[in-house]
Amino acid sequence: YYRASLFKAEALFYMDLENGMVSKNDVLRLFRQLHLIEAERKKIQAVCVLMEKNPDEIGNANRLKDLECLAGIIEIWRLMLAEEDRFIVDRHIIEQIDWRRGTVEYVQKWNRENCRSESTLKRKQSNILQSLANYSNKACPHHLQRLITDFSDGRKQKGSGS
């Protein structure tokens, strides 16, 4: 079930990119796939160590480079954010903590009582994602599109053989 839902999400992600622009939903999906990107990157590195070969020798050099680049883009996005915004992205999107718990943690962390409701944090998250999409479309849309498409294609190819 997990693998099937992953490939479905990647297919939807790939379809969104066909319009030529990175959307806030594309940014959201990429943040949510950070754990998969990191896991695949570490798997390739581990195979290289176990086989005592470099990524070129096992045919994964381009894949590893693309995964490292995607992880780097996500890290750049995170670093661009203010600490409070990064908290929302990390806790809700990447770690997938529910809104209720995230709101309580947010209020506790910044010692603010009732200053941020769940709907305010949702709106703030939407604005964060839109800002990152806008930045990506100005900075490097074609490069990012290629990386995301290659990542999705690689995951689909892996899934088709299982």
PDB file of C-alpha atoms in Angstrom:
ATOM      1  CA  TYR A   1       0.000   0.000   0.000  1.00  0.00           C
ATOM      2  CA  TYR A   2       2.772   2.436   0.962  1.00  0.00           C
ATOM      3  CA  ARG A   3       4.661   1.876  -2.293  1.00  0.00           C
ATOM      4  CA  ALA A   4       1.508   2.248  -4.405  1.00  0.00           C
ATOM      5  CA  SER A   5       0.552   5.510  -2.727  1.00  0.00           C
ATOM      6  CA  LEU A   6       4.091   6.805  -3.150  1.00  0.00           C
ATOM      7  CA  PHE A   7       4.030   6.174  -6.894  1.00  0.00           C
ATOM      8  CA  LYS A   8       0.579   7.721  -7.202  1.00  0.00           C
ATOM      9  CA  ALA A   9       1.827  10.871  -5.432  1.00  0.00           C
ATOM     10  CA  GLU A  10       4.869  11.030  -7.702  1.00  0.00           C
ATOM     11  CA  ALA A  11       2.699  10.647 -10.796  1.00  0.00           C
ATOM     12  CA  LEU A  12       0.525  13.557  -9.656  1.00  0.00           C
ATOM     13  CA  PHE A  13       3.652  15.560  -8.896  1.00  0.00           C
ATOM     14  CA  TYR A  14       5.039  14.886 -12.372  1.00  0.00           C
ATOM     15  CA  MET A  15       1.751  15.937 -13.988  1.00  0.00           C
ATOM     16  CA  ASP A  16       1.738  19.254 -12.114  1.00  0.00           C
ATOM     17  CA  LEU A  17       5.196  20.083 -13.437  1.00  0.00           C
ATOM     18  CA  GLU A  18       4.116  19.732 -17.043  1.00  0.00           C
ATOM     19  CA  ASN A  19       2.684  23.261 -16.933  1.00  0.00           C
ATOM     20  CA  GLY A  20       6.260  24.553 -16.780  1.00  0.00           C
ATOM     21  CA  MET A  21       6.037  26.218 -13.376  1.00  0.00           C
ATOM     22  CA  VAL A  22       6.713  25.053  -9.855  1.00  0.00           C
ATOM     23  CA  SER A  23       3.533  25.402  -7.764  1.00  0.00           C
ATOM     24  CA  LYS A  24       3.129  25.539  -4.009  1.00  0.00           C
ATOM     25  CA  ASN A  25       1.773  21.981  -4.200  1.00  0.00           C
ATOM     26  CA  ASP A  26       5.003  20.920  -5.929  1.00  0.00           C
ATOM     27  CA  VAL A  27       7.010  22.465  -3.078  1.00  0.00           C
ATOM     28  CA  LEU A  28       4.762  20.720  -0.537  1.00  0.00           C
ATOM     29  CA  ARG A  29       5.226  17.335  -2.216  1.00  0.00           C
ATOM     30  CA  LEU A  30       8.976  17.755  -2.428  1.00  0.00           C
ATOM     31  CA  PHE A  31       9.192  18.608   1.291  1.00  0.00           C
ATOM     32  CA  ARG A  32       7.097  15.520   2.052  1.00  0.00           C
ATOM     33  CA  GLN A  33       9.430  13.352  -0.029  1.00  0.00           C
ATOM     34  CA  LEU A  34      12.564  14.517   1.809  1.00  0.00           C
ATOM     35  CA  HIS A  35      12.725  11.295   3.825  1.00  0.00           C
ATOM     36  CA  LEU A  36      12.483   9.210   0.641  1.00  0.00           C
ATOM     37  CA  ILE A  37      15.147  11.295  -1.092  1.00  0.00           C
ATOM     38  CA  GLU A  38      17.499  10.919   1.889  1.00  0.00           C
ATOM     39  CA  ALA A  39      16.776   7.188   2.203  1.00  0.00           C
ATOM     40  CA  GLU A  40      17.509   6.517  -1.456  1.00  0.00           C
ATOM     41  CA  ARG A  41      20.664   8.632  -1.324  1.00  0.00           C
ATOM     42  CA  LYS A  42      21.943   6.744   1.720  1.00  0.00           C
ATOM     43  CA  LYS A  43      21.047   3.408   0.144  1.00  0.00           C
ATOM     44  CA  ILE A  44      23.142   4.165  -2.952  1.00  0.00           C
ATOM     45  CA  GLN A  45      26.022   5.309  -0.754  1.00  0.00           C
ATOM     46  CA  ALA A  46      25.784   2.140   1.381  1.00  0.00           C
ATOM     47  CA  VAL A  47      25.781  -0.101  -1.690  1.00  0.00           C
ATOM     48  CA  CYS A  48      28.897   1.681  -2.920  1.00  0.00           C
ATOM     49  CA  VAL A  49      30.646   1.109   0.407  1.00  0.00           C
ATOM     50  CA  LEU A  50      29.611  -2.543   0.600  1.00  0.00           C
ATOM     51  CA  MET A  51      30.688  -3.227  -2.982  1.00  0.00           C
ATOM     52  CA  GLU A  52      33.808  -1.068  -2.570  1.00  0.00           C
ATOM     53  CA  LYS A  53      32.918   0.784  -5.751  1.00  0.00           C
ATOM     54  CA  ASN A  54      32.080   4.351  -6.623  1.00  0.00           C
ATOM     55  CA  PRO A  55      28.626   5.355  -7.926  1.00  0.00           C
ATOM     56  CA  ASP A  56      29.913   5.478 -11.529  1.00  0.00           C
ATOM     57  CA  GLU A  57      30.904   1.823 -11.358  1.00  0.00           C
ATOM     58  CA  ILE A  58      27.442   0.689 -10.314  1.00  0.00           C
ATOM     59  CA  GLY A  59      25.603   3.042 -12.677  1.00  0.00           C
ATOM     60  CA  ASN A  60      24.144   5.366 -10.048  1.00  0.00           C
ATOM     61  CA  ALA A  61      26.350   8.456 -10.300  1.00  0.00           C
ATOM     62  CA  ASN A  62      23.722  10.659 -11.980  1.00  0.00           C
ATOM     63  CA  ARG A  63      20.973   9.426  -9.679  1.00  0.00           C
ATOM     64  CA  LEU A  64      23.087  10.123  -6.596  1.00  0.00           C
ATOM     65  CA  LYS A  65      24.013  13.571  -7.890  1.00  0.00           C
ATOM     66  CA  ASP A  66      20.341  14.407  -8.539  1.00  0.00           C
ATOM     67  CA  LEU A  67      19.271  13.159  -5.094  1.00  0.00           C
ATOM     68  CA  GLU A  68      21.979  15.240  -3.444  1.00  0.00           C
ATOM     69  CA  CYS A  69      20.873  18.260  -5.447  1.00  0.00           C
ATOM     70  CA  LEU A  70      17.211  17.790  -4.465  1.00  0.00           C
ATOM     71  CA  ALA A  71      18.164  17.444  -0.799  1.00  0.00           C
ATOM     72  CA  GLY A  72      20.286  20.582  -1.184  1.00  0.00           C
ATOM     73  CA  ILE A  73      17.390  22.542  -2.706  1.00  0.00           C
ATOM     74  CA  ILE A  74      15.124  21.524   0.170  1.00  0.00           C
ATOM     75  CA  GLU A  75      17.801  22.580   2.662  1.00  0.00           C
ATOM     76  CA  ILE A  76      18.200  25.944   0.887  1.00  0.00           C
ATOM     77  CA  TRP A  77      14.434  26.471   1.088  1.00  0.00           C
ATOM     78  CA  ARG A  78      14.509  25.672   4.814  1.00  0.00           C
ATOM     79  CA  LEU A  79      17.428  28.056   5.421  1.00  0.00           C
ATOM     80  CA  MET A  80      15.607  30.866   3.619  1.00  0.00           C
ATOM     81  CA  LEU A  81      12.786  30.688   6.148  1.00  0.00           C
ATOM     82  CA  ALA A  82      12.524  32.509   9.440  1.00  0.00           C
ATOM     83  CA  GLU A  83      12.756  30.209  12.464  1.00  0.00           C
ATOM     84  CA  GLU A  84       8.989  30.263  13.067  1.00  0.00           C
ATOM     85  CA  ASP A  85       8.246  29.450   9.424  1.00  0.00           C
ATOM     86  CA  ARG A  86      10.848  26.661   9.432  1.00  0.00           C
ATOM     87  CA  PHE A  87       9.153  25.228  12.527  1.00  0.00           C
ATOM     88  CA  ILE A  88       5.848  25.002  10.638  1.00  0.00           C
ATOM     89  CA  VAL A  89       7.495  23.335   7.632  1.00  0.00           C
ATOM     90  CA  ASP A  90       9.559  20.923   9.717  1.00  0.00           C
ATOM     91  CA  ARG A  91       6.871  19.866  12.171  1.00  0.00           C
ATOM     92  CA  HIS A  92       3.797  19.781   9.955  1.00  0.00           C
ATOM     93  CA  ILE A  93       5.054  19.014   6.455  1.00  0.00           C
ATOM     94  CA  ILE A  94       8.277  17.046   6.869  1.00  0.00           C
ATOM     95  CA  GLU A  95       7.538  15.287  10.171  1.00  0.00           C
ATOM     96  CA  GLN A  96       3.778  15.202   9.398  1.00  0.00           C
ATOM     97  CA  ILE A  97       2.676  16.223  12.896  1.00  0.00           C
ATOM     98  CA  ASP A  98      -1.063  16.980  12.970  1.00  0.00           C
ATOM     99  CA  TRP A  99      -2.198  20.611  13.136  1.00  0.00           C
ATOM    100  CA  ARG A 100      -3.592  20.413  16.648  1.00  0.00           C
ATOM    101  CA  ARG A 101      -0.333  19.157  18.134  1.00  0.00           C
ATOM    102  CA  GLY A 102       1.728  21.512  15.975  1.00  0.00           C
ATOM    103  CA  THR A 103      -0.310  24.511  17.114  1.00  0.00           C
ATOM    104  CA  VAL A 104       0.187  23.597  20.772  1.00  0.00           C
ATOM    105  CA  GLU A 105       3.944  23.163  20.232  1.00  0.00           C
ATOM    106  CA  TYR A 106       4.125  26.466  18.357  1.00  0.00           C
ATOM    107  CA  VAL A 107       2.416  28.371  21.175  1.00  0.00           C
ATOM    108  CA  GLN A 108       4.643  26.702  23.790  1.00  0.00           C
ATOM    109  CA  LYS A 109       7.871  27.252  21.880  1.00  0.00           C
ATOM    110  CA  TRP A 110       7.340  30.988  21.423  1.00  0.00           C
ATOM    111  CA  ASN A 111       5.459  31.559  24.721  1.00  0.00           C
ATOM    112  CA  ARG A 112       2.473  32.998  22.933  1.00  0.00           C
ATOM    113  CA  GLU A 113      -0.929  32.274  24.328  1.00  0.00           C
ATOM    114  CA  ASN A 114      -3.735  32.011  21.789  1.00  0.00           C
ATOM    115  CA  CYS A 115      -1.883  34.152  19.267  1.00  0.00           C
ATOM    116  CA  ARG A 116      -1.831  31.522  16.536  1.00  0.00           C
ATOM    117  CA  SER A 117      -4.891  29.482  15.772  1.00  0.00           C
ATOM    118  CA  GLU A 118      -4.774  26.403  13.604  1.00  0.00           C
ATOM    119  CA  SER A 119      -6.307  28.308  10.675  1.00  0.00           C
ATOM    120  CA  THR A 120      -3.671  31.048  11.021  1.00  0.00           C
ATOM    121  CA  LEU A 121      -0.874  28.468  10.859  1.00  0.00           C
ATOM    122  CA  LYS A 122      -2.490  26.824   7.821  1.00  0.00           C
ATOM    123  CA  ARG A 123      -2.656  30.179   6.079  1.00  0.00           C
ATOM    124  CA  LYS A 124       0.936  30.898   7.067  1.00  0.00           C
ATOM    125  CA  GLN A 125       2.030  27.519   5.653  1.00  0.00           C
ATOM    126  CA  SER A 126       0.240  28.231   2.388  1.00  0.00           C
ATOM    127  CA  ASN A 127       2.022  31.594   2.120  1.00  0.00           C
ATOM    128  CA  ILE A 128       5.391  29.963   2.870  1.00  0.00           C
ATOM    129  CA  LEU A 129       4.894  27.359   0.142  1.00  0.00           C
ATOM    130  CA  GLN A 130       3.769  29.984  -2.383  1.00  0.00           C
ATOM    131  CA  SER A 131       6.796  32.156  -1.603  1.00  0.00           C
ATOM    132  CA  LEU A 132       9.161  29.218  -2.119  1.00  0.00           C
ATOM    133  CA  ALA A 133       7.431  28.302  -5.390  1.00  0.00           C
ATOM    134  CA  ASN A 134       7.741  31.899  -6.600  1.00  0.00           C
ATOM    135  CA  TYR A 135      11.426  31.934  -5.662  1.00  0.00           C
ATOM    136  CA  SER A 136      12.007  28.623  -7.463  1.00  0.00           C
ATOM    137  CA  ASN A 137      10.273  29.849 -10.612  1.00  0.00           C
ATOM    138  CA  LYS A 138      12.524  32.911 -10.683  1.00  0.00           C
ATOM    139  CA  ALA A 139      15.764  31.202  -9.656  1.00  0.00           C
ATOM    140  CA  CYS A 140      15.934  27.874 -11.462  1.00  0.00           C
ATOM    141  CA  PRO A 141      12.619  26.480 -12.727  1.00  0.00           C
ATOM    142  CA  HIS A 142      13.973  24.271 -15.517  1.00  0.00           C
ATOM    143  CA  HIS A 143      16.752  22.764 -13.420  1.00  0.00           C
ATOM    144  CA  LEU A 144      14.361  22.030 -10.551  1.00  0.00           C
ATOM    145  CA  GLN A 145      11.784  20.570 -12.920  1.00  0.00           C
ATOM    146  CA  ARG A 146      14.380  18.222 -14.423  1.00  0.00           C
ATOM    147  CA  LEU A 147      15.515  17.036 -11.000  1.00  0.00           C
ATOM    148  CA  ILE A 148      11.984  16.405  -9.783  1.00  0.00           C
ATOM    149  CA  THR A 149      10.987  14.636 -12.983  1.00  0.00           C
ATOM    150  CA  ASP A 150      14.116  12.463 -12.888  1.00  0.00           C
ATOM    151  CA  PHE A 151      13.454  11.603  -9.241  1.00  0.00           C
ATOM    152  CA  SER A 152       9.861  10.646 -10.010  1.00  0.00           C
ATOM    153  CA  ASP A 153      10.865   8.643 -13.091  1.00  0.00           C
ATOM    154  CA  GLY A 154      13.513   6.782 -11.115  1.00  0.00           C
ATOM    155  CA  ARG A 155      11.028   5.884  -8.402  1.00  0.00           C
ATOM    156  CA  LYS A 156       8.501   4.668 -11.010  1.00  0.00           C
ATOM    157  CA  GLN A 157      11.125   2.495 -12.727  1.00  0.00           C
ATOM    158  CA  LYS A 158      12.044   0.915  -9.402  1.00  0.00           C
ATOM    159  CA  GLY A 159       8.378   0.226  -8.661  1.00  0.00           C
ATOM    160  CA  SER A 160       7.600  -1.330 -12.026  1.00  0.00           C
ATOM    161  CA  GLY A 161      10.004  -4.208 -11.372  1.00  0.00           C
ATOM    162  CA  SER A 162       8.605  -5.081  -7.940  1.00  0.00           C
TER     163      SER A 162
END
